[in-house]
CSV table of C-alpha atoms and ligand atoms in Angstrom, one decimal:
chain,number,residue,atom,x,y,z
A,5,MET,CA,-71.3,-53.9,22.2
A,6,ASN,CA,-70.2,-50.2,22.9
A,7,ILE,CA,-72.7,-47.8,24.5
A,8,SER,CA,-73.2,-44.8,22.2
A,9,PHE,CA,-73.0,-41.1,23.4
A,10,LEU,CA,-76.6,-40.8,23.2
A,11,ASP,CA,-77.4,-43.9,25.2
A,12,ASN,CA,-75.0,-42.5,27.9
A,13,PHE,CA,-76.7,-39.1,28.0
A,14,LEU,CA,-80.2,-40.9,28.4
A,15,LEU,CA,-78.9,-43.0,31.3
A,16,TRP,CA,-77.6,-40.0,33.1
A,17,HIS,CA,-80.8,-38.1,32.5
A,18,TRP,CA,-83.0,-40.9,34.0
A,19,ALA,CA,-80.7,-41.3,37.0
A,20,LEU,CA,-80.7,-37.5,37.6
A,21,LEU,CA,-84.6,-37.5,37.4
A,22,LEU,CA,-84.7,-40.4,39.9
A,23,VAL,CA,-82.5,-38.7,42.3
A,24,GLY,CA,-84.5,-35.5,42.0
A,25,LEU,CA,-87.7,-37.4,42.6
A,26,TRP,CA,-86.2,-39.0,45.9
A,27,LEU,CA,-85.1,-35.7,47.2
A,28,PHE,CA,-88.5,-34.2,46.6
A,29,ALA,CA,-90.2,-37.2,48.5
A,30,LEU,CA,-87.7,-36.5,51.4
A,31,TRP,CA,-88.5,-32.9,51.4
A,32,LEU,CA,-92.3,-33.6,51.4
A,33,SER,CA,-92.0,-36.1,54.3
A,34,SER,CA,-89.9,-33.9,56.3
A,35,ARG,CA,-92.2,-31.0,55.9
A,36,TYR,CA,-95.2,-33.4,56.9
A,37,LYS,CA,-93.4,-34.5,60.0
A,38,ASN,CA,-92.5,-31.0,61.1
A,39,ARG,CA,-96.2,-29.9,60.8
A,40,TYR,CA,-97.3,-33.0,62.8
A,41,LYS,CA,-94.7,-32.3,65.4
A,42,LYS,CA,-95.7,-28.7,65.6
A,43,ARG,CA,-99.5,-29.8,65.9
A,44,HIS,CA,-98.6,-32.4,68.3
A,45,LEU,CA,-96.6,-30.1,70.4
A,46,ARG,CA,-99.3,-27.5,70.5
A,47,PHE,CA,-101.8,-30.3,71.5
A,48,SER,CA,-99.3,-31.6,74.4
A,49,ASN,CA,-98.9,-27.9,75.5
A,50,ASP,CA,-102.6,-27.3,75.8
A,51,TYR,CA,-103.0,-30.7,77.5
A,52,PHE,CA,-100.3,-29.8,80.1
A,53,GLN,CA,-101.8,-26.3,80.5
A,54,GLY,CA,-105.2,-27.9,81.2
A,55,LEU,CA,-103.5,-30.2,83.8
A,56,ASN,CA,-101.8,-27.2,85.3
A,57,TYR,CA,-105.4,-25.4,85.8
A,58,LEU,CA,-106.6,-28.6,87.4
A,59,LEU,CA,-103.9,-28.8,89.8
A,60,ASN,CA,-104.3,-25.2,90.7
A,61,ASP,CA,-107.8,-25.8,91.3
A,62,GLU,CA,-109.0,-23.7,88.3
A,63,GLN,CA,-111.4,-26.2,87.1
A,64,ASP,CA,-113.4,-23.8,84.8
A,65,LYS,CA,-110.3,-22.9,82.8
A,66,ALA,CA,-109.4,-26.5,82.7
A,67,LEU,CA,-112.9,-27.4,81.4
A,68,GLU,CA,-112.5,-24.9,78.5
A,69,ILE,CA,-109.3,-26.6,77.4
A,70,PHE,CA,-110.5,-30.1,77.6
A,71,LEU,CA,-113.6,-29.3,75.6
A,72,GLN,CA,-111.4,-28.0,72.9
A,73,LEU,CA,-109.0,-30.8,73.0
A,74,VAL,CA,-111.7,-33.5,73.0
A,75,GLU,CA,-112.8,-32.2,69.4
A,76,VAL,CA,-109.1,-32.8,68.3
A,77,ASP,CA,-108.9,-36.3,69.8
A,78,TRP,CA,-111.8,-38.1,71.6
A,79,LYS,CA,-109.1,-40.3,73.4
A,80,THR,CA,-108.7,-37.5,75.9
A,81,ILE,CA,-112.2,-38.0,77.0
A,82,ASP,CA,-110.8,-39.7,80.3
A,83,THR,CA,-109.6,-36.4,81.4
A,84,GLY,CA,-112.8,-34.7,80.8
A,85,LEU,CA,-114.7,-37.4,82.6
A,86,ALA,CA,-112.4,-37.0,85.4
A,87,LEU,CA,-113.2,-33.4,85.6
A,88,GLY,CA,-116.9,-34.2,85.7
A,89,ASN,CA,-116.1,-36.4,88.7
A,90,ILE,CA,-114.3,-33.5,90.5
A,91,PHE,CA,-117.4,-31.3,89.9
A,92,ARG,CA,-119.5,-34.1,91.5
A,93,ARG,CA,-117.3,-34.6,94.5
A,94,LYS,CA,-117.2,-30.8,95.3
A,95,GLY,CA,-121.0,-30.8,95.0
A,96,GLU,CA,-121.1,-28.7,91.8
A,97,ILE,CA,-123.5,-31.1,90.2
A,98,ASP,CA,-124.9,-28.5,87.7
A,99,LYS,CA,-121.5,-28.1,86.3
A,100,ALA,CA,-121.0,-31.9,86.0
A,101,ILE,CA,-124.5,-32.1,84.2
A,102,LYS,CA,-123.6,-29.3,81.8
A,103,LEU,CA,-120.3,-30.9,80.9
A,104,HIS,CA,-121.9,-34.2,80.2
A,105,HIS,CA,-124.6,-32.6,78.1
A,106,ASP,CA,-122.2,-30.6,76.2
A,107,LEU,CA,-120.2,-33.8,75.4
A,108,LEU,CA,-123.4,-35.7,74.5
A,109,SER,CA,-124.6,-33.1,72.3
A,110,ARG,CA,-121.3,-32.8,69.9
A,111,PRO,CA,-122.0,-34.3,66.4
A,112,SER,CA,-118.4,-35.7,66.4
A,113,LEU,CA,-119.2,-38.0,69.5
A,114,PRO,CA,-117.9,-41.5,68.5
A,115,VAL,CA,-120.5,-44.1,69.3
A,116,GLU,CA,-118.4,-46.2,71.6
A,117,TYR,CA,-118.2,-43.2,74.1
A,118,LYS,CA,-121.9,-42.4,74.2
A,119,SER,CA,-122.8,-44.9,77.0
A,120,ARG,CA,-120.0,-44.0,78.9
A,121,ILE,CA,-121.0,-40.3,79.2
A,122,LEU,CA,-124.6,-41.4,79.8
A,123,LEU,CA,-123.3,-43.5,82.7
A,124,GLU,CA,-121.7,-40.4,84.0
A,125,LEU,CA,-124.9,-38.2,83.5
A,126,GLY,CA,-126.9,-40.9,85.4
A,127,ARG,CA,-124.5,-40.6,88.3
A,128,ASP,CA,-125.0,-36.9,88.4
A,129,TYR,CA,-128.7,-37.2,88.4
A,130,HIS,CA,-128.4,-40.0,91.1
A,131,LEU,CA,-126.5,-37.8,93.4
A,132,ALA,CA,-128.6,-34.8,92.7
A,133,GLY,CA,-131.6,-36.9,94.0
A,134,TRP,CA,-133.3,-36.8,90.6
A,135,LEU,CA,-134.0,-40.7,90.9
A,136,ASP,CA,-136.6,-40.8,87.9
A,137,ARG,CA,-134.3,-39.3,85.5
A,138,ALA,CA,-131.3,-41.4,86.8
A,139,GLU,CA,-133.5,-44.6,86.7
A,140,GLY,CA,-134.5,-44.0,83.0
A,141,LEU,CA,-130.8,-43.4,81.8
A,142,PHE,CA,-129.6,-46.6,84.0
A,143,ASN,CA,-132.4,-48.6,82.5
A,144,ASP,CA,-131.2,-47.7,79.0
A,145,ILE,CA,-127.5,-48.3,79.9
A,146,SER,CA,-128.2,-51.6,81.5
A,147,LYS,CA,-128.8,-53.1,78.0
A,148,ASP,CA,-125.3,-52.0,76.9
A,149,GLU,CA,-122.8,-54.9,77.3
A,150,ILE,CA,-119.9,-52.9,78.8
A,151,HIS,CA,-121.6,-50.7,81.4
A,152,ALA,CA,-124.5,-52.9,82.3
A,153,CYS,CA,-122.9,-53.8,85.8
A,154,ASP,CA,-122.5,-50.2,86.7
A,155,ALA,CA,-126.1,-49.4,85.7
A,156,LEU,CA,-127.7,-52.4,87.4
A,157,TYR,CA,-125.7,-51.5,90.6
A,158,TYR,CA,-127.3,-47.9,90.7
A,159,LEU,CA,-130.8,-49.2,89.7
A,160,MET,CA,-130.6,-51.6,92.7
A,161,ASP,CA,-129.8,-48.5,94.9
A,162,ILE,CA,-132.4,-46.4,93.5
A,163,TYR,CA,-135.1,-49.0,93.8
A,164,GLN,CA,-133.9,-49.5,97.4
A,165,LYS,CA,-134.2,-45.8,98.1
A,166,GLU,CA,-137.7,-45.5,96.4
A,167,GLN,CA,-138.7,-48.8,98.3
A,168,GLU,CA,-139.8,-50.3,95.1
A,169,TRP,CA,-138.7,-53.8,96.4
A,170,ARG,CA,-139.9,-55.9,93.4
A,171,ALA,CA,-138.0,-53.8,91.0
A,172,ALA,CA,-135.0,-54.0,93.2
A,173,ILE,CA,-135.2,-57.7,93.4
A,174,ASP,CA,-135.3,-57.9,89.6
A,175,ALA,CA,-132.4,-55.7,89.3
A,176,GLY,CA,-130.4,-57.6,92.1
A,177,TRP,CA,-130.7,-60.9,90.1
A,178,GLN,CA,-129.7,-59.5,86.9
A,179,TYR,CA,-126.8,-57.9,88.6
A,180,GLN,CA,-126.0,-61.3,90.5
A,181,LYS,CA,-126.0,-63.3,87.0
A,182,LEU,CA,-124.3,-60.7,84.9
A,183,CYS,CA,-121.7,-59.4,87.0
A,184,LYS,CA,-120.5,-62.4,89.2
A,185,LYS,CA,-121.0,-60.7,92.4
A,186,ASP,CA,-122.7,-62.2,95.3
A,187,VAL,CA,-125.7,-59.8,96.3
A,188,ARG,CA,-127.9,-62.6,97.7
A,189,PRO,CA,-127.8,-61.4,101.1
A,190,VAL,CA,-129.1,-58.0,99.8
A,191,ILE,CA,-131.8,-59.6,97.6
A,192,ALA,CA,-132.9,-61.6,100.9
A,193,GLN,CA,-133.2,-58.1,102.6
A,194,PHE,CA,-135.5,-56.9,99.8
A,195,HIS,CA,-137.7,-59.9,100.3
A,196,CYS,CA,-137.8,-59.2,104.1
A,197,SER,CA,-138.9,-55.6,103.4
A,198,LEU,CA,-141.7,-56.9,101.4
A,199,SER,CA,-142.5,-59.5,104.1
A,200,GLU,CA,-142.6,-56.7,106.7
A,201,HIS,CA,-145.0,-54.7,104.4
A,202,GLN,CA,-147.4,-57.6,104.3
A,203,LEU,CA,-147.1,-58.1,108.2
A,204,LYS,CA,-148.1,-54.6,108.8
A,205,GLN,CA,-151.2,-55.2,106.4
A,206,ASN,CA,-151.8,-58.4,108.6
A,207,ASN,CA,-151.3,-60.6,105.5
A,208,LEU,CA,-149.5,-63.4,107.5
A,209,LYS,CA,-149.5,-66.1,104.8
A,210,GLU,CA,-147.9,-63.5,102.2
A,211,ALA,CA,-145.4,-62.4,104.9
A,212,GLU,CA,-144.5,-65.9,105.8
A,213,ALA,CA,-144.0,-66.9,102.2
A,214,LEU,CA,-141.8,-64.0,101.5
A,215,ALA,CA,-139.7,-64.4,104.7
A,216,THR,CA,-139.3,-68.1,103.8
A,217,GLN,CA,-138.1,-67.1,100.3
A,218,ALA,CA,-135.5,-64.7,101.9
A,219,LEU,CA,-134.2,-67.6,103.9
A,220,SER,CA,-133.9,-69.8,100.9
A,221,ILE,CA,-131.9,-67.0,99.1
A,222,ASP,CA,-129.6,-66.4,102.2
A,223,ALA,CA,-129.7,-69.0,104.9
A,224,ALA,CA,-127.8,-66.5,107.2
A,225,CYS,CA,-130.7,-63.8,107.0
A,226,VAL,CA,-131.3,-63.0,110.7
A,227,ARG,CA,-134.1,-60.6,109.7
A,228,ALA,CA,-136.0,-63.4,108.0
A,229,SER,CA,-135.7,-65.7,111.0
A,230,ILE,CA,-136.9,-63.0,113.2
A,231,LEU,CA,-139.9,-62.3,110.9
A,232,LEU,CA,-140.8,-65.8,110.8
A,233,GLY,CA,-140.6,-65.9,114.5
A,234,GLU,CA,-142.9,-62.9,114.8
A,235,ILE,CA,-145.5,-64.5,112.3
A,236,ALA,CA,-145.5,-67.8,114.2
A,237,MET,CA,-146.2,-65.7,117.6
A,238,LEU,CA,-149.1,-64.0,116.0
A,239,ASP,CA,-150.4,-67.2,115.0
A,240,ARG,CA,-149.9,-68.4,118.6
A,241,GLN,CA,-147.6,-71.2,117.5
A,242,TYR,CA,-145.0,-70.6,120.2
A,243,GLN,CA,-142.9,-73.8,119.7
A,244,LYS,CA,-142.6,-72.9,116.0
A,245,ALA,CA,-141.6,-69.4,116.9
A,246,ILE,CA,-138.9,-70.6,119.4
A,247,ASP,CA,-137.4,-73.0,116.7
A,248,VAL,CA,-137.0,-70.4,114.1
A,249,LEU,CA,-135.7,-67.5,116.6
A,250,GLN,CA,-133.2,-69.9,118.1
A,251,GLN,CA,-131.6,-70.4,114.5
A,252,VAL,CA,-130.3,-66.8,114.9
A,253,GLU,CA,-127.5,-68.2,117.0
A,254,GLN,CA,-126.2,-70.3,114.2
A,255,GLN,CA,-126.8,-67.5,111.7
A,256,ASN,CA,-125.0,-64.8,113.6
A,257,ASN,CA,-124.9,-64.8,117.3
A,258,VAL,CA,-124.2,-61.2,117.8
A,259,PHE,CA,-127.9,-60.6,117.0
A,260,LEU,CA,-129.0,-62.8,119.8
A,261,PRO,CA,-129.9,-59.7,122.2
A,262,LEU,CA,-132.3,-58.7,119.4
A,263,ILE,CA,-134.5,-61.8,120.1
A,264,ILE,CA,-134.4,-62.4,123.8
A,265,ASP,CA,-137.5,-60.5,124.5
A,266,ARG,CA,-139.4,-62.4,121.9
A,267,LEU,CA,-138.1,-65.7,123.0
A,268,ALA,CA,-139.1,-64.9,126.7
A,269,GLU,CA,-142.5,-64.1,125.5
A,270,CYS,CA,-142.8,-67.5,123.8
A,271,TYR,CA,-141.4,-69.4,126.8
A,272,ARG,CA,-143.7,-67.5,129.2
A,273,GLN,CA,-146.6,-68.6,127.2
A,274,LYS,CA,-145.3,-72.2,127.6
A,275,SER,CA,-144.6,-71.6,131.2
A,276,ASP,CA,-141.1,-72.7,130.6
A,277,LEU,CA,-138.7,-69.6,131.2
A,278,LYS,CA,-136.2,-71.9,132.9
A,279,GLU,CA,-135.5,-73.6,129.7
A,280,LEU,CA,-134.9,-70.3,128.0
A,281,ILE,CA,-132.3,-69.4,130.8
A,282,GLY,CA,-130.4,-72.8,130.0
A,283,PHE,CA,-130.5,-71.9,126.4
A,284,LEU,CA,-129.0,-68.5,126.8
A,285,ARG,CA,-126.4,-69.8,129.2
A,286,ASN,CA,-125.3,-72.4,126.7
A,287,ALA,CA,-125.3,-69.9,123.9
A,288,GLU,CA,-123.0,-67.7,126.0
A,289,ASN,CA,-120.7,-70.6,126.7
A,290,ARG,CA,-120.4,-71.4,123.0
A,291,SER,CA,-119.3,-67.9,122.3
A,292,ASP,CA,-116.3,-66.1,123.5
A,293,LYS,CA,-117.9,-62.7,122.7
A,294,LEU,CA,-121.5,-62.8,123.9
A,295,ASP,CA,-122.3,-61.3,127.4
A,296,LEU,CA,-125.9,-61.7,128.3
A,297,ALA,CA,-125.4,-61.3,132.0
A,298,SER,CA,-127.8,-58.5,132.4
A,299,ALA,CA,-130.7,-60.2,130.3
A,300,LEU,CA,-130.0,-63.5,132.2
A,301,ALA,CA,-130.2,-61.7,135.6
A,302,LYS,CA,-133.6,-60.2,134.7
A,303,LEU,CA,-134.9,-63.8,133.6
A,304,ILE,CA,-133.5,-65.5,136.7
A,305,HIS,CA,-135.3,-62.9,138.8
A,306,GLU,CA,-138.5,-63.8,137.0
A,307,ALA,CA,-138.1,-67.5,137.2
A,308,TYR,CA,-136.3,-68.0,140.5
A,309,GLY,CA,-136.7,-64.8,142.5
A,310,LYS,CA,-134.7,-61.8,143.7
A,311,THR,CA,-132.1,-63.5,145.7
A,312,PRO,CA,-130.7,-66.0,143.1
A,313,ALA,CA,-130.7,-63.2,140.6
A,314,LEU,CA,-128.8,-60.9,142.7
A,315,GLU,CA,-126.2,-63.6,143.7
A,316,TYR,CA,-125.8,-64.4,140.0
A,317,LEU,CA,-125.2,-60.9,138.7
A,318,SER,CA,-123.0,-59.7,141.6
A,319,ALA,CA,-120.7,-62.7,140.9
A,320,ARG,CA,-120.6,-61.8,137.2
A,321,MET,CA,-120.1,-58.1,137.9
A,322,LEU,CA,-117.0,-58.8,140.2
A,323,VAL,CA,-115.4,-60.7,137.2
A,324,ASN,CA,-116.6,-58.6,134.3
A,325,PRO,CA,-118.2,-55.4,135.4
A,326,THR,CA,-120.3,-53.7,132.6
A,327,LEU,CA,-122.6,-50.7,132.6
A,328,ASP,CA,-125.7,-52.7,131.5
A,329,GLY,CA,-125.0,-55.3,134.2
A,330,MET,CA,-124.4,-52.6,136.8
A,331,ASN,CA,-127.7,-50.9,135.7
A,332,THR,CA,-129.6,-54.1,136.1
A,333,LEU,CA,-127.9,-54.8,139.6
A,334,LEU,CA,-129.1,-51.4,141.0
A,335,ASP,CA,-132.6,-52.1,139.6
A,336,LEU,CA,-132.7,-55.4,141.4
A,337,LYS,CA,-131.3,-54.0,144.8
A,338,ASN,CA,-134.0,-53.0,147.3
A,339,PRO,CA,-134.4,-49.2,146.7
A,340,ASP,CA,-134.7,-48.8,150.6
A,341,ASP,CA,-131.2,-50.3,151.0
A,342,GLU,CA,-129.3,-47.5,152.5
A,343,SER,CA,-125.9,-49.2,151.7
A,344,THR,CA,-126.5,-48.1,147.9
A,345,TYR,CA,-125.9,-44.4,147.5
A,346,ASN,CA,-129.2,-42.7,146.3
A,347,TYR,CA,-127.5,-41.2,143.3
A,348,MET,CA,-125.8,-44.3,141.9
A,349,PRO,CA,-128.5,-45.5,139.8
A,350,GLN,CA,-129.0,-42.0,138.1
A,351,ILE,CA,-125.2,-42.0,137.4
A,352,VAL,CA,-125.2,-45.4,135.7
A,353,LYS,CA,-128.4,-44.5,133.8
A,354,ASN,CA,-126.9,-41.4,132.6
A,355,LEU,CA,-123.6,-43.3,131.5
A,356,LEU,CA,-125.6,-45.8,129.7
A,357,LYS,CA,-127.5,-42.9,127.7
A,358,LYS,CA,-124.2,-42.0,126.4
A,359,GLN,CA,-123.6,-45.3,125.1
A,360,PRO,CA,-126.1,-46.0,122.2
A,361,SER,CA,-127.6,-49.5,122.1
A,362,TYR,CA,-126.8,-50.2,118.5
A,363,GLN,CA,-123.7,-49.3,116.5
A,364,CYS,CA,-122.7,-50.0,112.8
A,365,HIS,CA,-119.6,-52.3,112.7
A,366,LYS,CA,-118.9,-50.8,109.2
A,367,CYS,CA,-119.1,-46.9,109.8
A,368,GLY,CA,-119.5,-46.5,113.4
A,369,TYR,CA,-123.0,-45.0,113.1
A,370,ALA,CA,-124.6,-45.4,116.6
A,371,ALA,CA,-128.2,-45.1,117.6
A,372,ASN,CA,-130.8,-46.2,120.3
A,373,THR,CA,-133.0,-47.4,117.4
A,374,HIS,CA,-132.2,-50.6,115.5
A,375,TYR,CA,-132.2,-50.2,111.7
A,376,TRP,CA,-131.7,-53.2,109.3
A,377,LEU,CA,-130.3,-50.6,106.8
A,378,CYS,CA,-127.5,-48.6,108.2
A,379,PRO,CA,-128.6,-44.8,107.9
A,380,GLY,CA,-124.9,-44.0,108.0
A,381,CYS,CA,-123.3,-46.1,105.2
A,382,GLN,CA,-126.5,-48.0,103.8
A,383,THR,CA,-125.1,-51.5,104.7
A,384,TRP,CA,-127.7,-54.0,105.4
A,385,SER,CA,-127.3,-55.7,108.8
A,386,GLY,CA,-124.6,-53.3,109.6
A,387,MET,CA,-126.1,-52.0,112.9
A,388,ARG,CA,-125.6,-54.5,115.8
A,389,PRO,CA,-126.7,-54.6,119.3
A,390,ARG,CA,-124.2,-53.7,122.1
A,391,ILE,CA,-122.4,-56.6,123.5
A,392,ILE,CA,-119.2,-56.7,125.4
A,393,ASN,CA,-116.3,-58.7,124.3
A,394,ASN,CA,-114.9,-60.0,127.6
A,395,LYS,CA,-111.4,-60.7,126.0
A,396,SER,CA,-110.6,-57.7,123.8
A,397,GLY,CA,-112.8,-55.3,125.4
A,398,LEU,CA,-114.6,-54.3,122.4
A,399,MET,CA,-118.0,-52.7,122.9
A,400,TYR,CA,-119.6,-53.6,119.6
A,401,GLU,CA,-119.2,-56.8,117.4
B,527,ZN,ZN1,-122.8,-48.0,108.7
């Protein structure tokens, strides 16, 4: 069948119309792409300008830009939050708080970012020392699935600072269960703090129950064993006290110097000081770090007399001289002995004063008073007695 002129004309007509539509569509899409490119380019330029301000330490200008950017795309919030971190680190907490309040007050804030900003605001309050406000925020955030671990960690710290030990224990167990981190040694310390409080009130039964609980939570808790020893001593159960105090050797023998005086008191009550000397000598032999020469010499002096003590300590000082040992040696020597220069004891005492009795093995904080919670880095059991490591020459474990 032949195609008529009219049919031909219509076919061409339709073809032209289709090509026209296709061209129009192409033009539209390229126009949109150009617009997007321009907008995107402006967005990137602003972003890099903001970064540039940050690098040049012009945080306030950077803040202005990032607050505008976040309105366009909330995904840029990481940069805004990093800025909050910088303010916090520089101690400009008021600026950090203002930034986080500003972000929280925006109607366009997507729900998924809300608890993240609240967490940052909680950290601001925590650092500023507004613990009540921080506590309220972290309590709310601890119910949020994603940020619960961070919130519980801060709650533990806040309750510890406020010495609200019961609340600290609750937050600690939640953290332990939810976040798969072992904080049992810290929870045991919270129980010890409660036990100490009861001991001060002379509630021996409650104090004993709490220290026993601490030991069941963390079998290596030296503080709990010392507390149980003290409670037994107050109850005049000296053998029981000796048994719990001597556990410290297995728990962590660097803390042995902390219990020697208490043990000596128990053995004196049993008139059995020689047995303590045997125990300490064995403990020293079982370790390659412990040096108890000075303490042993004092006990030998008490149990056997001055001459054996002097002989023992002089022999030890010839092999491993230590300031503590020299000090005890000078104390043991007869003050009338002309062979000792008069000023020697004072020199050693002055040298000893320069060496604090306790030091934190984590941060190096040193003091002459023992704290279970290091004032320097807030580590439990961080501070340890001065002991001499004969082999490596380390002063503190
Ligand atoms: Zn420390």
